[in-house]
Amino acid sequence: MEDAIQTLVIQFKTYAGTDGSPNTLSKDEFCNLVTTQLPNYIKGRDARAVEKLMSSQDENNDGELTFSEFWKLIGQLVSEKEAGLS
Amino acid sequence: MEDAIQTLVIQFKTYAGTDGSPNTLSKDEFCNLVTTQLPNYIKGRDARAVEKLMSSQDENNDGELTFSEFWKLIGQLVSEKEAGLS
């Protein structure tokens, strides 16, 4: 499990480091990440729905997702996808 | 990233399915999981601290961790461990 967690952390940092703040995801970085890395988890969502997904987790509303906010979002997508888990 | 997420989901289900409810972790299942799968994330915590960790996330206080509660807990452990992420 630790390897899997590390994979998620490293990927987050890779995308977060593309522009601006190296530890948060901008809207572009977020869209890039989910489109490339999580295609099955955002299936059926168009670009607008993906942006909405991001803003739903951007608690302090600064247009950037912290790792915490990103982590919560994945948890939510997994719960949607996996029947029986919540 | 999807493979890494799947690994976490599958491992959660494997441990959660050991006794009682197949979709939640009992105290024993939780202790087993973190000791075996997350040794570096709980380093420095004794058995009592590990139990406390579980109860800190058990929001409805039923002695079982749902996937959501478990996911939040991992997010918290990662933030503790990774400097700069929160």
PDB file of C-alpha atoms in Angstrom, chain A:
ATOM      1  CA  MET A   1       0.000   0.000   0.000  1.00  0.00           C
ATOM      2  CA  GLU A   2       2.840   2.408   0.739  1.00  0.00           C
ATOM      3  CA  ASP A   3       4.081   2.113  -2.842  1.00  0.00           C
ATOM      4  CA  ALA A   4       0.609   2.904  -4.156  1.00  0.00           C
ATOM      5  CA  ILE A   5       0.338   5.938  -1.869  1.00  0.00           C
ATOM      6  CA  GLN A   6       3.773   7.112  -2.971  1.00  0.00           C
ATOM      7  CA  THR A   7       2.720   6.807  -6.609  1.00  0.00           C
ATOM      8  CA  LEU A   8      -0.234   9.113  -5.943  1.00  0.00           C
ATOM      9  CA  VAL A   9       1.921  11.622  -4.040  1.00  0.00           C
ATOM     10  CA  ILE A  10       4.592  11.675  -6.739  1.00  0.00           C
ATOM     11  CA  GLN A  11       2.060  12.119  -9.524  1.00  0.00           C
ATOM     12  CA  PHE A  12       0.340  14.901  -7.611  1.00  0.00           C
ATOM     13  CA  LYS A  13       3.661  16.690  -7.178  1.00  0.00           C
ATOM     14  CA  THR A  14       4.570  16.182 -10.834  1.00  0.00           C
ATOM     15  CA  TYR A  15       1.390  17.816 -12.069  1.00  0.00           C
ATOM     16  CA  ALA A  16       1.350  20.456  -9.310  1.00  0.00           C
ATOM     17  CA  GLY A  17       4.890  21.470 -10.246  1.00  0.00           C
ATOM     18  CA  THR A  18       4.047  22.362 -13.840  1.00  0.00           C
ATOM     19  CA  ASP A  19       3.210  26.012 -13.199  1.00  0.00           C
ATOM     20  CA  GLY A  20       2.773  28.458 -10.324  1.00  0.00           C
ATOM     21  CA  SER A  21       2.810  27.016  -6.824  1.00  0.00           C
ATOM     22  CA  PRO A  22       4.693  23.674  -6.778  1.00  0.00           C
ATOM     23  CA  ASN A  23       2.488  22.148  -4.068  1.00  0.00           C
ATOM     24  CA  THR A  24      -0.973  22.952  -5.389  1.00  0.00           C
ATOM     25  CA  LEU A  25      -2.874  22.178  -8.578  1.00  0.00           C
ATOM     26  CA  SER A  26      -4.090  25.086 -10.687  1.00  0.00           C
ATOM     27  CA  LYS A  27      -7.189  24.565 -12.825  1.00  0.00           C
ATOM     28  CA  ASP A  28      -5.057  23.649 -15.860  1.00  0.00           C
ATOM     29  CA  GLU A  29      -2.869  21.273 -13.859  1.00  0.00           C
ATOM     30  CA  PHE A  30      -5.954  19.642 -12.347  1.00  0.00           C
ATOM     31  CA  CYS A  31      -7.645  19.191 -15.739  1.00  0.00           C
ATOM     32  CA  ASN A  32      -4.440  17.753 -17.155  1.00  0.00           C
ATOM     33  CA  LEU A  33      -4.032  15.346 -14.264  1.00  0.00           C
ATOM     34  CA  VAL A  34      -7.561  13.947 -14.244  1.00  0.00           C
ATOM     35  CA  THR A  35      -7.772  13.667 -18.031  1.00  0.00           C
ATOM     36  CA  THR A  36      -4.466  11.834 -18.291  1.00  0.00           C
ATOM     37  CA  GLN A  37      -4.341   9.884 -15.047  1.00  0.00           C
ATOM     38  CA  LEU A  38      -7.945   9.307 -14.031  1.00  0.00           C
ATOM     39  CA  PRO A  39      -9.883   8.829 -17.270  1.00  0.00           C
ATOM     40  CA  ASN A  40     -12.105   6.092 -15.855  1.00  0.00           C
ATOM     41  CA  TYR A  41     -12.940   8.089 -12.773  1.00  0.00           C
ATOM     42  CA  ILE A  42     -14.154  11.144 -14.688  1.00  0.00           C
ATOM     43  CA  LYS A  43     -15.835   9.214 -17.491  1.00  0.00           C
ATOM     44  CA  GLY A  44     -19.021  10.913 -18.640  1.00  0.00           C
ATOM     45  CA  ARG A  45     -17.943  14.335 -17.389  1.00  0.00           C
ATOM     46  CA  ASP A  46     -17.268  17.091 -19.920  1.00  0.00           C
ATOM     47  CA  ALA A  47     -14.711  19.880 -19.390  1.00  0.00           C
ATOM     48  CA  ARG A  48     -17.247  21.992 -17.518  1.00  0.00           C
ATOM     49  CA  ALA A  49     -18.177  19.155 -15.171  1.00  0.00           C
ATOM     50  CA  VAL A  50     -14.486  18.533 -14.471  1.00  0.00           C
ATOM     51  CA  GLU A  51     -13.996  22.192 -13.530  1.00  0.00           C
ATOM     52  CA  LYS A  52     -17.046  21.965 -11.303  1.00  0.00           C
ATOM     53  CA  LEU A  53     -15.520  18.917  -9.656  1.00  0.00           C
ATOM     54  CA  MET A  54     -12.445  20.934  -8.852  1.00  0.00           C
ATOM     55  CA  SER A  55     -14.312  23.917  -7.453  1.00  0.00           C
ATOM     56  CA  SER A  56     -16.433  21.601  -5.296  1.00  0.00           C
ATOM     57  CA  GLN A  57     -13.244  20.682  -3.415  1.00  0.00           C
ATOM     58  CA  ASP A  58     -11.524  24.056  -3.450  1.00  0.00           C
ATOM     59  CA  GLU A  59     -12.633  24.906   0.062  1.00  0.00           C
ATOM     60  CA  ASN A  60     -10.784  28.183   0.389  1.00  0.00           C
ATOM     61  CA  ASN A  61     -11.847  29.088  -3.147  1.00  0.00           C
ATOM     62  CA  ASP A  62      -8.427  30.253  -4.317  1.00  0.00           C
ATOM     63  CA  GLY A  63      -8.450  28.407  -7.656  1.00  0.00           C
ATOM     64  CA  GLU A  64      -5.780  25.987  -6.433  1.00  0.00           C
ATOM     65  CA  LEU A  65      -6.174  22.488  -5.009  1.00  0.00           C
ATOM     66  CA  THR A  66      -3.981  21.459  -2.084  1.00  0.00           C
ATOM     67  CA  PHE A  67      -2.985  17.830  -1.656  1.00  0.00           C
ATOM     68  CA  SER A  68      -5.640  17.474   1.072  1.00  0.00           C
ATOM     69  CA  GLU A  69      -8.354  18.813  -1.188  1.00  0.00           C
ATOM     70  CA  PHE A  70      -7.149  16.591  -4.035  1.00  0.00           C
ATOM     71  CA  TRP A  71      -7.057  13.537  -1.774  1.00  0.00           C
ATOM     72  CA  LYS A  72     -10.653  14.129  -0.648  1.00  0.00           C
ATOM     73  CA  LEU A  73     -11.715  14.438  -4.257  1.00  0.00           C
ATOM     74  CA  ILE A  74     -10.204  11.064  -5.169  1.00  0.00           C
ATOM     75  CA  GLY A  75     -11.933   9.502  -2.155  1.00  0.00           C
ATOM     76  CA  GLN A  76     -15.216  10.883  -3.416  1.00  0.00           C
ATOM     77  CA  LEU A  77     -14.643   9.594  -6.970  1.00  0.00           C
ATOM     78  CA  VAL A  78     -13.756   6.141  -5.639  1.00  0.00           C
ATOM     79  CA  SER A  79     -16.899   6.011  -3.483  1.00  0.00           C
ATOM     80  CA  GLU A  80     -18.991   6.943  -6.533  1.00  0.00           C
ATOM     81  CA  LYS A  81     -17.383   4.227  -8.620  1.00  0.00           C
ATOM     82  CA  GLU A  82     -17.177   1.368  -6.141  1.00  0.00           C
ATOM     83  CA  ALA A  83     -20.553   0.020  -5.176  1.00  0.00           C
ATOM     84  CA  GLY A  84     -20.803  -0.707  -1.486  1.00  0.00           C
ATOM     85  CA  LEU A  85     -17.980   1.587  -0.406  1.00  0.00           C
ATOM     86  CA  SER A  86     -18.772   4.961   1.079  1.00  0.00           C
TER      87      SER A  86
END
